[in-house]
Short mmCIF file of C-alpha atoms in Angstrom, two decimals:
data_model
loop_
_atom_site.label_atom_id
_atom_site.label_comp_id
_atom_site.label_asym_id
_atom_site.label_seq_id
_atom_site.Cartn_x
_atom_site.Cartn_y
_atom_site.Cartn_z
CA MET A 1 22.49 -4.78 47.63
CA ASN A 2 21.16 -1.54 46.97
CA ALA A 3 24.36 -0.17 45.36
CA TRP A 4 24.27 -3.28 42.94
CA ILE A 5 20.97 -2.29 41.98
CA VAL A 6 21.88 1.40 41.56
CA MET A 7 24.85 0.32 39.58
CA MET A 8 22.45 -1.84 37.09
CA LEU A 9 20.00 0.92 36.40
CA ALA A 10 23.08 3.37 35.69
CA LEU A 11 24.27 0.84 33.11
CA THR A 12 21.22 0.03 31.40
CA MET A 13 20.00 3.78 31.34
CA PRO A 14 22.11 4.70 28.21
CA ALA A 15 21.38 1.88 26.79
CA ALA A 16 17.73 2.38 26.91
CA ALA A 17 18.23 6.11 25.72
CA MET A 18 20.25 4.84 22.58
CA ALA A 19 17.21 2.27 21.64
CA GLU A 20 14.83 5.20 21.60
CA GLU A 21 17.28 7.43 19.46
CA THR A 22 17.41 4.82 17.17
CA GLU A 23 14.01 4.01 16.64
CA GLU A 24 13.28 7.51 16.16
CA ALA A 25 15.98 8.08 13.59
CA ALA A 26 14.81 5.03 11.42
CA PRO A 27 11.89 5.82 8.91
CA LYS A 28 8.78 4.50 9.90
CA VAL A 29 6.37 2.13 7.39
CA ALA A 30 2.99 3.77 7.00
CA TYR A 31 0.23 2.12 5.10
CA ILE A 32 -2.00 4.92 3.29
CA SER A 33 -5.71 3.78 2.45
CA LEU A 34 -6.81 5.42 -1.31
CA SER A 35 -10.04 6.53 0.39
CA PRO A 36 -12.79 6.25 -1.14
CA PRO A 37 -12.60 2.67 -2.11
CA LEU A 38 -12.39 2.06 -5.91
CA VAL A 39 -16.02 1.32 -7.41
CA GLY A 40 -16.50 0.72 -11.15
CA ASN A 41 -17.42 -1.67 -14.00
CA TYR A 42 -15.19 -4.10 -15.50
CA ALA A 43 -15.69 -7.04 -18.26
CA LEU A 44 -17.64 -4.65 -20.56
CA ASP A 45 -17.87 -7.18 -22.85
CA GLY A 46 -21.55 -6.39 -24.23
CA GLY A 47 -23.54 -8.97 -22.37
CA PRO A 48 -26.62 -8.28 -20.91
CA LYS A 49 -25.02 -8.54 -17.16
CA LEU A 50 -23.28 -5.61 -15.49
CA ARG A 51 -20.25 -6.59 -13.67
CA VAL A 52 -19.00 -4.62 -10.48
CA TYR A 53 -15.82 -4.73 -8.42
CA LYS A 54 -14.92 -2.52 -5.44
CA ALA A 55 -11.40 -2.64 -4.14
CA ASP A 56 -10.09 -0.93 -0.63
CA VAL A 57 -6.39 -0.53 -1.31
CA ALA A 58 -3.57 0.26 0.73
CA LEU A 59 0.06 1.54 -0.31
CA ARG A 60 2.85 0.56 2.24
CA VAL A 61 5.81 3.29 2.13
CA THR A 62 8.34 4.37 4.35
CA GLY A 63 8.96 7.50 5.76
CA VAL A 64 6.97 10.50 5.90
CA GLU A 65 8.22 12.40 2.57
CA ALA A 66 7.15 9.05 0.67
CA ALA A 67 4.04 9.55 2.14
CA LYS A 68 3.38 12.98 1.34
CA ALA A 69 4.27 12.28 -2.32
CA VAL A 70 1.36 9.55 -2.37
CA LYS A 71 -0.87 11.60 -1.21
CA TYR A 72 0.04 14.51 -3.47
CA ASN A 73 -0.04 12.05 -6.51
CA GLU A 74 -3.24 10.19 -5.10
CA PRO A 75 -5.34 11.25 -8.08
CA LEU A 76 -3.02 9.96 -10.64
CA ILE A 77 -2.43 6.39 -8.91
CA ARG A 78 -6.64 6.24 -8.45
CA ASN A 79 -6.88 7.09 -12.14
CA GLN A 80 -4.12 4.58 -12.83
CA LEU A 81 -5.81 1.98 -10.76
CA VAL A 82 -9.22 2.40 -12.34
CA ALA A 83 -8.02 2.02 -15.86
CA LEU A 84 -6.69 -1.22 -14.54
CA PHE A 85 -9.60 -2.60 -12.87
CA SER A 86 -11.70 -1.68 -15.74
CA GLN A 87 -9.54 -3.77 -18.41
CA GLN A 88 -9.97 -6.96 -16.26
CA THR A 89 -12.12 -9.94 -17.42
CA VAL A 90 -14.40 -12.33 -15.37
CA GLU A 91 -11.21 -15.18 -15.35
CA SER A 92 -8.60 -12.34 -14.37
CA LEU A 93 -10.92 -11.74 -11.32
CA GLY A 94 -11.93 -15.18 -10.74
CA ASN A 95 -9.35 -16.81 -8.46
CA VAL A 96 -6.79 -16.24 -5.45
CA ASP A 97 -3.99 -16.36 -8.16
CA ALA A 98 -5.43 -14.45 -10.62
CA LYS A 99 -6.04 -11.83 -7.94
CA GLU A 100 -2.50 -12.14 -6.92
CA LYS A 101 -1.56 -11.30 -10.52
CA LEU A 102 -3.80 -8.00 -10.48
CA ARG A 103 -2.30 -7.06 -7.00
CA GLN A 104 1.39 -7.25 -8.54
CA GLU A 105 0.22 -5.24 -11.39
CA ALA A 106 -1.49 -2.68 -9.85
CA LEU A 107 1.45 -2.40 -7.53
CA LYS A 108 3.82 -2.32 -10.70
CA GLN A 109 1.39 0.29 -12.20
CA THR A 110 1.30 2.43 -9.15
CA GLN A 111 5.16 2.49 -8.92
CA GLN A 112 5.47 3.65 -12.59
CA VAL A 113 2.99 6.15 -11.77
CA LEU A 114 5.33 7.77 -8.96
CA ASN A 115 8.31 6.91 -10.78
CA ASP A 116 7.24 8.97 -14.07
CA GLU A 117 6.15 12.09 -11.31
CA THR A 118 8.60 12.03 -8.65
CA GLY A 119 11.71 10.22 -10.01
CA LYS A 120 11.43 7.16 -7.50
CA PRO A 121 8.86 4.09 -7.28
CA ILE A 122 8.23 5.03 -3.57
CA VAL A 123 5.38 2.78 -2.98
CA GLU A 124 6.92 -0.75 -1.54
CA ASP A 125 3.95 -2.86 -1.79
CA LEU A 126 0.24 -2.57 -2.65
CA LEU A 127 -2.19 -4.78 0.01
CA PHE A 128 -5.93 -5.28 -1.02
CA ASN A 129 -7.57 -4.81 2.10
CA ASN A 130 -11.09 -6.02 0.47
CA LEU A 131 -11.38 -6.72 -2.88
CA ILE A 132 -15.30 -7.71 -4.04
CA VAL A 133 -16.74 -8.50 -7.75
CA GLN A 134 -19.93 -9.38 -8.61
#
């Protein structure tokens, strides 16, 4: 019985070692939060009511080099996103579908910024961890 256990352990050890090597070789997914959150005014139509947004944004990338490129270009990304948010209207931030369209447009513009700067879109997804509009 003991010989059988030793033999089984000997056969499973190489498989476990190979699995660890494969995990290390695969690029890891990272979520990069833009910190501090984006805060600003939107729907500047000259009306008496001041409208404010606060967006906690996270960007999903794969690999250490992609994460470094996003961090390096964060000021450009933030600028583009602030410009996008400030162009929004009450209707474009009023419901879930509209917020999803905004998220997709923010992803597209973020990818465009990185494509212009690095030659690759790099960011795979953009997530709103929190989006508050008043």
